[in-house]
mmCIF file of C-alpha atoms in Angstrom:
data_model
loop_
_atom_site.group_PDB
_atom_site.id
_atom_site.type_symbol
_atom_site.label_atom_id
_atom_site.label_comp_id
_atom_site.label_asym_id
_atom_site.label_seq_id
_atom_site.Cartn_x
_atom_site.Cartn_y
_atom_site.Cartn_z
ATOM 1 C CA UNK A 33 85.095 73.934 91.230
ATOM 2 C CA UNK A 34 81.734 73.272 91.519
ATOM 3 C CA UNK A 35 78.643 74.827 89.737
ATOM 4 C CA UNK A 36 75.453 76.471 91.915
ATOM 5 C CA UNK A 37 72.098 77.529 90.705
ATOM 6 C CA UNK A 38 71.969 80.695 92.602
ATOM 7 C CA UNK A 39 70.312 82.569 90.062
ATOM 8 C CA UNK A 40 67.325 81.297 87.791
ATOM 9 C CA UNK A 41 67.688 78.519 85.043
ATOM 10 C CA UNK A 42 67.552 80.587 82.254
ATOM 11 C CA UNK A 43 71.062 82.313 82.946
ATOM 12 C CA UNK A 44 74.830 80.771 83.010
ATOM 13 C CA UNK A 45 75.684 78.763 86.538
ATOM 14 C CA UNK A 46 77.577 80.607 89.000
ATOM 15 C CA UNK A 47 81.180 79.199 89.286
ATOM 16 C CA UNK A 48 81.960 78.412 92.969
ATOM 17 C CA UNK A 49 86.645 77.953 93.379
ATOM 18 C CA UNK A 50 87.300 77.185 96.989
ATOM 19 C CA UNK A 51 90.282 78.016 98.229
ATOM 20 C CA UNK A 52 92.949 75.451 97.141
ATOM 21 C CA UNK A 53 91.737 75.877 93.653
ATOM 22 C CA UNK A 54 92.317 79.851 94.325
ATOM 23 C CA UNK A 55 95.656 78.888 95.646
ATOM 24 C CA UNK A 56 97.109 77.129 93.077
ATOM 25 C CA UNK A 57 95.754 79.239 90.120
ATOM 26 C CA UNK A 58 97.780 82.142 91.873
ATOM 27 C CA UNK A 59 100.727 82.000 93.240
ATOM 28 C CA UNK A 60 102.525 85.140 94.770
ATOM 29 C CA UNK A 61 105.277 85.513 91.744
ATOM 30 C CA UNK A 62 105.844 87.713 88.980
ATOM 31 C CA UNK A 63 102.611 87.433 86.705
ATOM 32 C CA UNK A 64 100.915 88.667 89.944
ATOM 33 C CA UNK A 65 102.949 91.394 90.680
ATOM 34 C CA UNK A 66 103.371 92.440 87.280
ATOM 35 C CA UNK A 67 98.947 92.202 87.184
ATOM 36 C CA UNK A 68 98.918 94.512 90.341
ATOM 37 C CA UNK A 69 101.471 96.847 88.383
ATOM 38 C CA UNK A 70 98.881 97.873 85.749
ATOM 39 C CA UNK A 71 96.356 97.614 88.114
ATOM 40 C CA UNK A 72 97.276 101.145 89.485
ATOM 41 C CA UNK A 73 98.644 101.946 86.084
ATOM 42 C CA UNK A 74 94.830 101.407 85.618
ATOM 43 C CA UNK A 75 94.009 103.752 88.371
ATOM 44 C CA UNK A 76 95.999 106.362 87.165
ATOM 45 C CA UNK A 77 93.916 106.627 84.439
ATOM 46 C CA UNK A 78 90.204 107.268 83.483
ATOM 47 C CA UNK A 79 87.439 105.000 83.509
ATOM 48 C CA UNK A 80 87.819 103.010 86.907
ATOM 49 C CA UNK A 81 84.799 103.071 89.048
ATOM 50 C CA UNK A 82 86.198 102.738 92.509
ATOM 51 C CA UNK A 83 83.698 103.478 95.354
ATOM 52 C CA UNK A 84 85.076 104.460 98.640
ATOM 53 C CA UNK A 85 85.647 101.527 101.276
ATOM 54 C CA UNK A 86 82.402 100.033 102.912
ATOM 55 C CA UNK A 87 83.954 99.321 106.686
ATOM 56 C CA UNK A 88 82.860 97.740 109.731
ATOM 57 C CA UNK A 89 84.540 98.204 113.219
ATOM 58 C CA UNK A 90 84.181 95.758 115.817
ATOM 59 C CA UNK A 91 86.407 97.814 118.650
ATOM 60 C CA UNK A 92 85.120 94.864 121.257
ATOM 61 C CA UNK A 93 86.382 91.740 119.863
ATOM 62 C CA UNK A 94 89.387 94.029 117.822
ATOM 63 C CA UNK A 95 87.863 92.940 114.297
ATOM 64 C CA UNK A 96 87.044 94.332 110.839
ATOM 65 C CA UNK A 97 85.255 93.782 108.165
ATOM 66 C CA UNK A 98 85.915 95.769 104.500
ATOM 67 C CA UNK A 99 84.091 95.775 101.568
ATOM 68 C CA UNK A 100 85.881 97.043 98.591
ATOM 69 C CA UNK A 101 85.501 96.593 94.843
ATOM 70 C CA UNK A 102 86.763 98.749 91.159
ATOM 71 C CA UNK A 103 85.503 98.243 87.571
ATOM 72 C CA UNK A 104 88.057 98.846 85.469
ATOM 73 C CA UNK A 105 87.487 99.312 81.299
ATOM 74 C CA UNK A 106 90.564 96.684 80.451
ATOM 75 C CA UNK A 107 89.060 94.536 82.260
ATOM 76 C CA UNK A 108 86.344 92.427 81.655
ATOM 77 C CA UNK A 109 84.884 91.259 85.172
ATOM 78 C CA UNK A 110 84.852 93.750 88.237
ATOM 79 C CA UNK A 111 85.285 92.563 91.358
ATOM 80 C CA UNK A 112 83.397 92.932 94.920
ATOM 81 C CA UNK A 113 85.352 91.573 98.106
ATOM 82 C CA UNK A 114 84.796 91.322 101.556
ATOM 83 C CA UNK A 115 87.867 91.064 103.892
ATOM 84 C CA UNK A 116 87.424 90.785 107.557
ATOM 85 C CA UNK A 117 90.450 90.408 109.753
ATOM 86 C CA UNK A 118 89.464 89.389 114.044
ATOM 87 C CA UNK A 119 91.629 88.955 117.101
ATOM 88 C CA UNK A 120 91.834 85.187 117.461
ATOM 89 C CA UNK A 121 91.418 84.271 120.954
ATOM 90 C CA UNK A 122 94.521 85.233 123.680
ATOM 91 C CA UNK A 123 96.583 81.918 123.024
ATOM 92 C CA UNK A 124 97.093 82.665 119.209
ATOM 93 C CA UNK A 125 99.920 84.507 118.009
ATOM 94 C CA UNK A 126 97.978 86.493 115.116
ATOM 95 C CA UNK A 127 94.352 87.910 113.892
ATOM 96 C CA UNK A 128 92.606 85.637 111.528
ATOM 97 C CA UNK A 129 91.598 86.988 108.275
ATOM 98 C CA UNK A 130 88.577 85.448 105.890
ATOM 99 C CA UNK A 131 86.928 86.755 103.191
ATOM 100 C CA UNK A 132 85.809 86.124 99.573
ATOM 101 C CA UNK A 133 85.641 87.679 95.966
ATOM 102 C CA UNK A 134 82.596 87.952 93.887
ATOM 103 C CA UNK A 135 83.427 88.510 90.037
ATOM 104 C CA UNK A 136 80.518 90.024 88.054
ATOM 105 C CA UNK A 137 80.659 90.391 84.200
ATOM 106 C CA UNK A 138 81.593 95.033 83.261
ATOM 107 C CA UNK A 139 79.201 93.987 80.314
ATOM 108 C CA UNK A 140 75.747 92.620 81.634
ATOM 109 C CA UNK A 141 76.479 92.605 85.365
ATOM 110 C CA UNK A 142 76.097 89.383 85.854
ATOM 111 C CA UNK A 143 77.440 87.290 88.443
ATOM 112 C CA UNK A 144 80.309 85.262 86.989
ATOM 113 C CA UNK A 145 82.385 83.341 89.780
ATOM 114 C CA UNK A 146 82.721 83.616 93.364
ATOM 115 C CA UNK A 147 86.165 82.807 94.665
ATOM 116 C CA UNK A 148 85.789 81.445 97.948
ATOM 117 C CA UNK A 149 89.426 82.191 99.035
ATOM 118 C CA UNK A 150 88.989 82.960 102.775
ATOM 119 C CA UNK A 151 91.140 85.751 102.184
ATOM 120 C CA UNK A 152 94.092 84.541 100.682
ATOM 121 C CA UNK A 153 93.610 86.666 97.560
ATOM 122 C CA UNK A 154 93.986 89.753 99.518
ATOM 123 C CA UNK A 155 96.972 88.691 101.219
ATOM 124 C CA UNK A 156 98.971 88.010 97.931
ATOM 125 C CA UNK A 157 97.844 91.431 96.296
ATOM 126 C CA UNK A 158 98.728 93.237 99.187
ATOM 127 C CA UNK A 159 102.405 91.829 99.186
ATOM 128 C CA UNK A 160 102.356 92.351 95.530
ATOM 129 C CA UNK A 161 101.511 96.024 95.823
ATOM 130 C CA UNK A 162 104.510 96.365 98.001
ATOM 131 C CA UNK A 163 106.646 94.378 95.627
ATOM 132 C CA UNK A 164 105.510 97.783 92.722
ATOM 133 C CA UNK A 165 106.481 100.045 94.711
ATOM 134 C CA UNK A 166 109.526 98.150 95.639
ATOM 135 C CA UNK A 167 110.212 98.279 91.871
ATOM 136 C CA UNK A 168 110.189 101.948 91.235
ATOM 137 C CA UNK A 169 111.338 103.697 94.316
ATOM 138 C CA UNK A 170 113.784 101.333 96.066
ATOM 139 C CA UNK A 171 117.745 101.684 95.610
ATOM 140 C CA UNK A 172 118.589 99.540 93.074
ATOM 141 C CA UNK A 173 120.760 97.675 94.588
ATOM 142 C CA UNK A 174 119.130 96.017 98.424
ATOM 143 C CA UNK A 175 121.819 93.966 100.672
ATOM 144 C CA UNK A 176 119.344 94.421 103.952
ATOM 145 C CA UNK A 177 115.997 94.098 103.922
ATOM 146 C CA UNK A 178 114.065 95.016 107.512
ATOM 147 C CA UNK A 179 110.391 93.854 108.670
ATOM 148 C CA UNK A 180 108.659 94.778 111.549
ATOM 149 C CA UNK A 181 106.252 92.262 112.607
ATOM 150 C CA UNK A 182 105.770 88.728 112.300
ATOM 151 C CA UNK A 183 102.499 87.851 111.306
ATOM 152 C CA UNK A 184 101.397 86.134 108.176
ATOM 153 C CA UNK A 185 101.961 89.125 105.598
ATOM 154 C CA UNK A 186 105.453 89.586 106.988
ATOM 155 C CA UNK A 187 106.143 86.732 105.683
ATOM 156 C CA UNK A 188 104.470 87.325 102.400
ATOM 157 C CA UNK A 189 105.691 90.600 102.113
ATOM 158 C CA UNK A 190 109.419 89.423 102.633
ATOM 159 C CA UNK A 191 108.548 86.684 99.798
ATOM 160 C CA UNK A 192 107.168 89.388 97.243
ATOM 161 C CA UNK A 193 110.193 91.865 98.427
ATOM 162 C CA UNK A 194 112.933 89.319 97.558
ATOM 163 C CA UNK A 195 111.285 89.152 93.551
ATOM 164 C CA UNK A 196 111.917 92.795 93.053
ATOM 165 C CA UNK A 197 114.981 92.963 94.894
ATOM 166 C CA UNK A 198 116.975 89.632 96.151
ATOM 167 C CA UNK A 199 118.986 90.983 99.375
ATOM 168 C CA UNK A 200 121.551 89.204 101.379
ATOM 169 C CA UNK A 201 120.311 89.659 104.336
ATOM 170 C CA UNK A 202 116.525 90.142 106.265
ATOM 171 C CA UNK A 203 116.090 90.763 109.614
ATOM 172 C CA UNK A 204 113.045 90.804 111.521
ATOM 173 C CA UNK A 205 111.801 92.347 115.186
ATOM 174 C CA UNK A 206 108.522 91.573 116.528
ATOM 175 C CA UNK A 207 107.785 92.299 120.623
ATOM 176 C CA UNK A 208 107.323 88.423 120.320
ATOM 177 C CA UNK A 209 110.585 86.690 120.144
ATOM 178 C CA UNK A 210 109.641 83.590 119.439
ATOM 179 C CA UNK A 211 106.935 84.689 116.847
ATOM 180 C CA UNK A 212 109.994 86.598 115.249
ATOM 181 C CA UNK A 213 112.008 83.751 114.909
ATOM 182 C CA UNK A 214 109.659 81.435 113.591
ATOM 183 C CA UNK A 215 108.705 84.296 111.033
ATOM 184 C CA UNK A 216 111.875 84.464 110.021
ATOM 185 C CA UNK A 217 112.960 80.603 109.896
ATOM 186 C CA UNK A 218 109.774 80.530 107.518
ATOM 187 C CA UNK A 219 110.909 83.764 105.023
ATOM 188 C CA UNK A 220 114.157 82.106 105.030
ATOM 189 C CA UNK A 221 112.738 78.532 103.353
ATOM 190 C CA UNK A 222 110.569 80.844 100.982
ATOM 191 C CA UNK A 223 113.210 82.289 99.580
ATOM 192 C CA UNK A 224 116.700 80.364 100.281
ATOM 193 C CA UNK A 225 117.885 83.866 101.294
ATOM 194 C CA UNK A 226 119.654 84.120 105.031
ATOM 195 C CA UNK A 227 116.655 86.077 107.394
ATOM 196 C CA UNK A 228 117.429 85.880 111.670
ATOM 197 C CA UNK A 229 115.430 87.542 114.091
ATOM 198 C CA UNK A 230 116.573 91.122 115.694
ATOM 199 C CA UNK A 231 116.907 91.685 118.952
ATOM 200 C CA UNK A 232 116.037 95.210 118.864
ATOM 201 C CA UNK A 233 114.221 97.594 115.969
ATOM 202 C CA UNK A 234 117.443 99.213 115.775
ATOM 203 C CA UNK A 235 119.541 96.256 115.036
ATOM 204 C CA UNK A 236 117.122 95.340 112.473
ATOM 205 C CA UNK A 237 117.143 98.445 110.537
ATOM 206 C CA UNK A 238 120.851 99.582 110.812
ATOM 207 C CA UNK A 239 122.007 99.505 107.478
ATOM 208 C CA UNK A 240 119.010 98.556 105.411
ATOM 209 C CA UNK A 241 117.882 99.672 102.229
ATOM 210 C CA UNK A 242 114.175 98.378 102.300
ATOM 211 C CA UNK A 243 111.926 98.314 105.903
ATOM 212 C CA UNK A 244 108.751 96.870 105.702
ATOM 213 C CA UNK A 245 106.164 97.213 108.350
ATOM 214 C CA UNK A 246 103.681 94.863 108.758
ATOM 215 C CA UNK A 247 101.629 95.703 112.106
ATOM 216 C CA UNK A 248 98.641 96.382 113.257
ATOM 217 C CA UNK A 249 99.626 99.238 115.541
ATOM 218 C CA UNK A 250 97.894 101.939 117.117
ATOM 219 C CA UNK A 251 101.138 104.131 117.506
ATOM 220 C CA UNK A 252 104.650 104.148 115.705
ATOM 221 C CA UNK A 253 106.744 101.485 115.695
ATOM 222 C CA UNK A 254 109.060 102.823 113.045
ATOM 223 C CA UNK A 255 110.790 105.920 114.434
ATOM 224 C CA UNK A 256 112.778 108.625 112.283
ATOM 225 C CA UNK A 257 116.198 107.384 114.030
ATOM 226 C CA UNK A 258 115.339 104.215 112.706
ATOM 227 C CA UNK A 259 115.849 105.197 108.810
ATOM 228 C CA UNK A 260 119.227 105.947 107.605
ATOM 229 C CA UNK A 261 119.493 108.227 104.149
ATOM 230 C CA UNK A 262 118.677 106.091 100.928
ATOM 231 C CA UNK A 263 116.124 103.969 102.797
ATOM 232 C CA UNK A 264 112.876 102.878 101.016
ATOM 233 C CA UNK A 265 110.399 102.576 103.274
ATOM 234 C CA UNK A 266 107.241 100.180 103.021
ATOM 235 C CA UNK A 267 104.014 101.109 105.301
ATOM 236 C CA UNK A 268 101.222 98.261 105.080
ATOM 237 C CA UNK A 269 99.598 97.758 108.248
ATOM 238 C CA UNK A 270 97.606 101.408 108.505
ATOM 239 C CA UNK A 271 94.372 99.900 107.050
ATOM 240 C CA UNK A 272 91.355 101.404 108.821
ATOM 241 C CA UNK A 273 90.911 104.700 111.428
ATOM 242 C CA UNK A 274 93.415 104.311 114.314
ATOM 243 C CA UNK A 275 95.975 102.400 112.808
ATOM 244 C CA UNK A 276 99.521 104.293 112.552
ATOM 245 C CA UNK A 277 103.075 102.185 112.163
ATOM 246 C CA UNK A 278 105.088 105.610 111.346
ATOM 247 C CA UNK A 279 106.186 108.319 113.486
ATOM 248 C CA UNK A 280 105.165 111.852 111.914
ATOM 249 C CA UNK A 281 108.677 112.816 112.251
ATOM 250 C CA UNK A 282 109.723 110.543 109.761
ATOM 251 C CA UNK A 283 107.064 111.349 106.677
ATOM 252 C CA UNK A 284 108.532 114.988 107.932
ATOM 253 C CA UNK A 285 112.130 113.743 107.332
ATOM 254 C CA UNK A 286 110.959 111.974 103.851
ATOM 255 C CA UNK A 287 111.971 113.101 100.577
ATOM 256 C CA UNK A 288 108.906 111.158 99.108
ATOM 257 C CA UNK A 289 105.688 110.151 100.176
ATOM 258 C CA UNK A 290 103.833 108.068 97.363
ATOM 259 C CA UNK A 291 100.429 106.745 98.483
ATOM 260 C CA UNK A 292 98.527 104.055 97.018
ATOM 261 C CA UNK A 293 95.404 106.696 96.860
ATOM 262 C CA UNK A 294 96.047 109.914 98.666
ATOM 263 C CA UNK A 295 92.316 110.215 99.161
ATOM 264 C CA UNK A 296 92.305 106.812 101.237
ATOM 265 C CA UNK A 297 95.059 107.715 103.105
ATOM 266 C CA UNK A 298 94.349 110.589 104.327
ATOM 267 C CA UNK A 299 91.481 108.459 105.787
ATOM 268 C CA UNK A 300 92.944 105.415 106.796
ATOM 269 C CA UNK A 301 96.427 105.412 106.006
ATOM 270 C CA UNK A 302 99.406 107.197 107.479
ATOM 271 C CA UNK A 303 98.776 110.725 106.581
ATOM 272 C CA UNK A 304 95.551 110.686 109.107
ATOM 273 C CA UNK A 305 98.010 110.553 111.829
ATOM 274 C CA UNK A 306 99.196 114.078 110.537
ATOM 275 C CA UNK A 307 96.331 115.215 110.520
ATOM 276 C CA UNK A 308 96.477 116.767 114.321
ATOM 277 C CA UNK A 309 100.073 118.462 114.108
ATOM 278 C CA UNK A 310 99.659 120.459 110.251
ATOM 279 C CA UNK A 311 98.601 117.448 108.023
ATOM 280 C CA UNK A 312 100.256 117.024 104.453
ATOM 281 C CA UNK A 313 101.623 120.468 104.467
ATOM 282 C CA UNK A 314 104.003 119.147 106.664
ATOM 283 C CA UNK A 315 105.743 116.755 103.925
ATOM 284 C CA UNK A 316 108.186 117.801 101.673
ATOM 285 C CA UNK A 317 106.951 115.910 98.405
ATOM 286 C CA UNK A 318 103.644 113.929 97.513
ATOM 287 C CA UNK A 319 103.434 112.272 94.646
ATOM 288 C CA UNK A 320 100.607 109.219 93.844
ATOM 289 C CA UNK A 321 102.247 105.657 93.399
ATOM 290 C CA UNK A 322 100.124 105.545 89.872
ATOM 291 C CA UNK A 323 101.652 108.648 88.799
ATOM 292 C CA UNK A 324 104.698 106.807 88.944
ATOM 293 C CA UNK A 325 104.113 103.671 87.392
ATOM 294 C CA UNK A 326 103.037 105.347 84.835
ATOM 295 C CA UNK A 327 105.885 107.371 84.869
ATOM 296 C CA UNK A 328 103.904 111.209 85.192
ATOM 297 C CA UNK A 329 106.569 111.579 88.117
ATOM 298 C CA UNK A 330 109.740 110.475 89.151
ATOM 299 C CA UNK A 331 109.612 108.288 92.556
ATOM 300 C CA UNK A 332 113.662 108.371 93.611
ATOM 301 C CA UNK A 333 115.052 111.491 92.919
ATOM 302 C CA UNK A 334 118.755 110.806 94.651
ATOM 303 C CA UNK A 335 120.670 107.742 96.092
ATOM 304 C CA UNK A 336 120.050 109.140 99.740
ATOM 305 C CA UNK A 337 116.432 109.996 99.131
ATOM 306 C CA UNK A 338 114.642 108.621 102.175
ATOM 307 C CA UNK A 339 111.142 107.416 100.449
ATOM 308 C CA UNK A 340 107.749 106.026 101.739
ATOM 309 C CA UNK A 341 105.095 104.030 100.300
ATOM 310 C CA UNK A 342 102.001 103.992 102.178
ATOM 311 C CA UNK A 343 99.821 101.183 101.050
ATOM 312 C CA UNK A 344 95.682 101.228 102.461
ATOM 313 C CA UNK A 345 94.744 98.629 99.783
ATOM 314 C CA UNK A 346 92.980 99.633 96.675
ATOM 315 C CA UNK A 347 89.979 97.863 94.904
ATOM 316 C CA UNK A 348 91.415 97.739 91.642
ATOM 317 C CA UNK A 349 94.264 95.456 93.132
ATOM 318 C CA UNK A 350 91.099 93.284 94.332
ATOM 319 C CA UNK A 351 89.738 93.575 90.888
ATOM 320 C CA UNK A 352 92.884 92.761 89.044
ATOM 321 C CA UNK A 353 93.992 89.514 91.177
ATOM 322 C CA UNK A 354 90.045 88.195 90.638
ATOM 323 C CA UNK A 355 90.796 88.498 86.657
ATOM 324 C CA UNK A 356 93.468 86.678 87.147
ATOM 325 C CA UNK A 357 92.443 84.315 89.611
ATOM 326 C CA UNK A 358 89.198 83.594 87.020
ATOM 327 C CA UNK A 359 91.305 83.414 83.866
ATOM 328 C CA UNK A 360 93.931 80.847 85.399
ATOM 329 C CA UNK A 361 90.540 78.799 86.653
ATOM 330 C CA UNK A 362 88.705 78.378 84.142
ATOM 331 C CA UNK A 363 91.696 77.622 81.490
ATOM 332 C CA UNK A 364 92.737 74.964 84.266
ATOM 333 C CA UNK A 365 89.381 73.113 83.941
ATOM 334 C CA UNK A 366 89.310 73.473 80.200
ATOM 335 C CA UNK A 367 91.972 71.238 80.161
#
């Protein structure tokens, strides 16, 4: 940690936590998830302040940069992040993501910490938002777990997945083989749970109860053939205009559609892909993922509902991970 005089004498230092320090004051376990949990409890509620996502679109080098942020009453700091994810160059197997968190105090609105994470809190509360809905809408009972991709959040995601529901099996497709296995090899250390490599998407999600995709796809790469009856499904990558993991014909085939924020995804998230061919009318049942957690709806409504979560990324998940990120800090260098 180290202390900054970015703003004049007569006010409280700025707390600077790089990374590491971010790291180890949050882990991707339970207190997280459970933190992200009444974080959209939160935003089923009044009183958050949530302005809609600042974004930047770099089409010619295939980057992004997000601003997002939420104020929440509970809480007593509000959070403003920046997230950008860019191509790396042609020999790496993945896009590089960066980004920090600045914490400013709901009362005064004064700057209280900057958590120079490079991104890393983002990563964990995405996987952790995944993990919720995991908790309310998946079958109770998971033997096969599915991910498509095999970048860094597939891995993460697989790790958060495996809290909620601890399967037998995980299998993983990626168009890169070898990227799949190592992605794989690496879930199976995090968790001590058997995960291989699929050949094929179809081998990977025969039989599964829980598919996660984790892409940053342009066009579907989870078909309606591909989901058997009773299947939860987990949609993650569809961040930002132009991104779409899901075929339309399987939010048609759904039984449940819970978004993180229907107004973000009909921007950003899978719904904008229906948006050509009839839009929402075209699904049988939306209902929020708040409105479930805080139990206004029902999520699964049968053993052979087919259900979807479709997760853009909300700021009060940003806002609840910097509480506490700031909390676990500054207790840590009481001591």
């Amino acid at each position: 940690m180290k202390a900054t005089s970015l703003i004049p004498s007569d006010r409280p230092d700025v707390l600077v936590f790089e990374q590491d320090e971010v790291r180890r004051a949050v882990p991707l376990d339970k207190a997280l998830i459970d933190a992200v949990e009444d974080s959209f409890r939160d935003l089923g509620a009044t009183g958050v302040i949530m302005p809609p996502i600042m974004q930047f679109l770099f089409d010619e080098v295939d980057g992004q940069t997000c601003a997002k942020g939420a104020a929440c009453p509970r809480l007593p700091y509000f959070a403003v992040k920046l997230s950008s994810i860019f191509r790396r160059p042609s020999a790496a197997r993945a896009s590089e993501a960066n980004g920090l968190s600045i914490l400013l105090d709901r009362a005064n609105g004064r700057v209280a910490c900057v958590l120079l994470d490079h991104g890393y809190l983002t990563e964990v509360r995405t996987a952790a938002a995944s993990a919720v809905s995991i908790r309310y809408i998946a079958p109770k009972e998971v033997e096969a777990v599915a991910v498509i991709g095999s970048g860094k959040q597939a891995v993460l995601q697989a790790e958060a997945a495996f809290q909620e529901r601890p399967w037998q099996e995980l299998r993983l497709w990626a168009r890169r083989p070898d990227a799949a296995a190592d992605a794989a090899a690496e879930i199976g250390r995090r968790t001590g749970a058997k995960a291989r490599p699929a050949g094929t998407r179809e081998e990977a999600c025969e039989g599964a109860q829980v598919i996660i995709t984790t892409t940053t796809s342009s066009s579907p790469v989870l078909l309606a053939d591909h989901v058997s009856p009773g299947t939860h499904v987990v949609a993650m990558g569809s961040d930002a205009p132009g991104k779409n993991e899901l075929d339309p014909k399987l939010l048609q085939k759904a039984d449940l559609y819970a978004p993180d924020s229907l107004e973000q995804c009909r921007r950003y998230g899978e719904l904008a892909a229906l948006s050509e061919i009839g839009g929402e009318a075209l699904l049988s049942r939306i209902v929020s993922l708040p409105d479930i957690v805080l139990g206004r709806e029902q999520g699964r409504t049968s053993d052979d509902a087919i259900t979807i979560a479709d997760h853009t990324g909300v700021g009060i998940q940003d806002t609840a991970a910097g509480n506490l990120a700031f909390t676990a800090l500054t207790k840590t260098n009481e001591n």
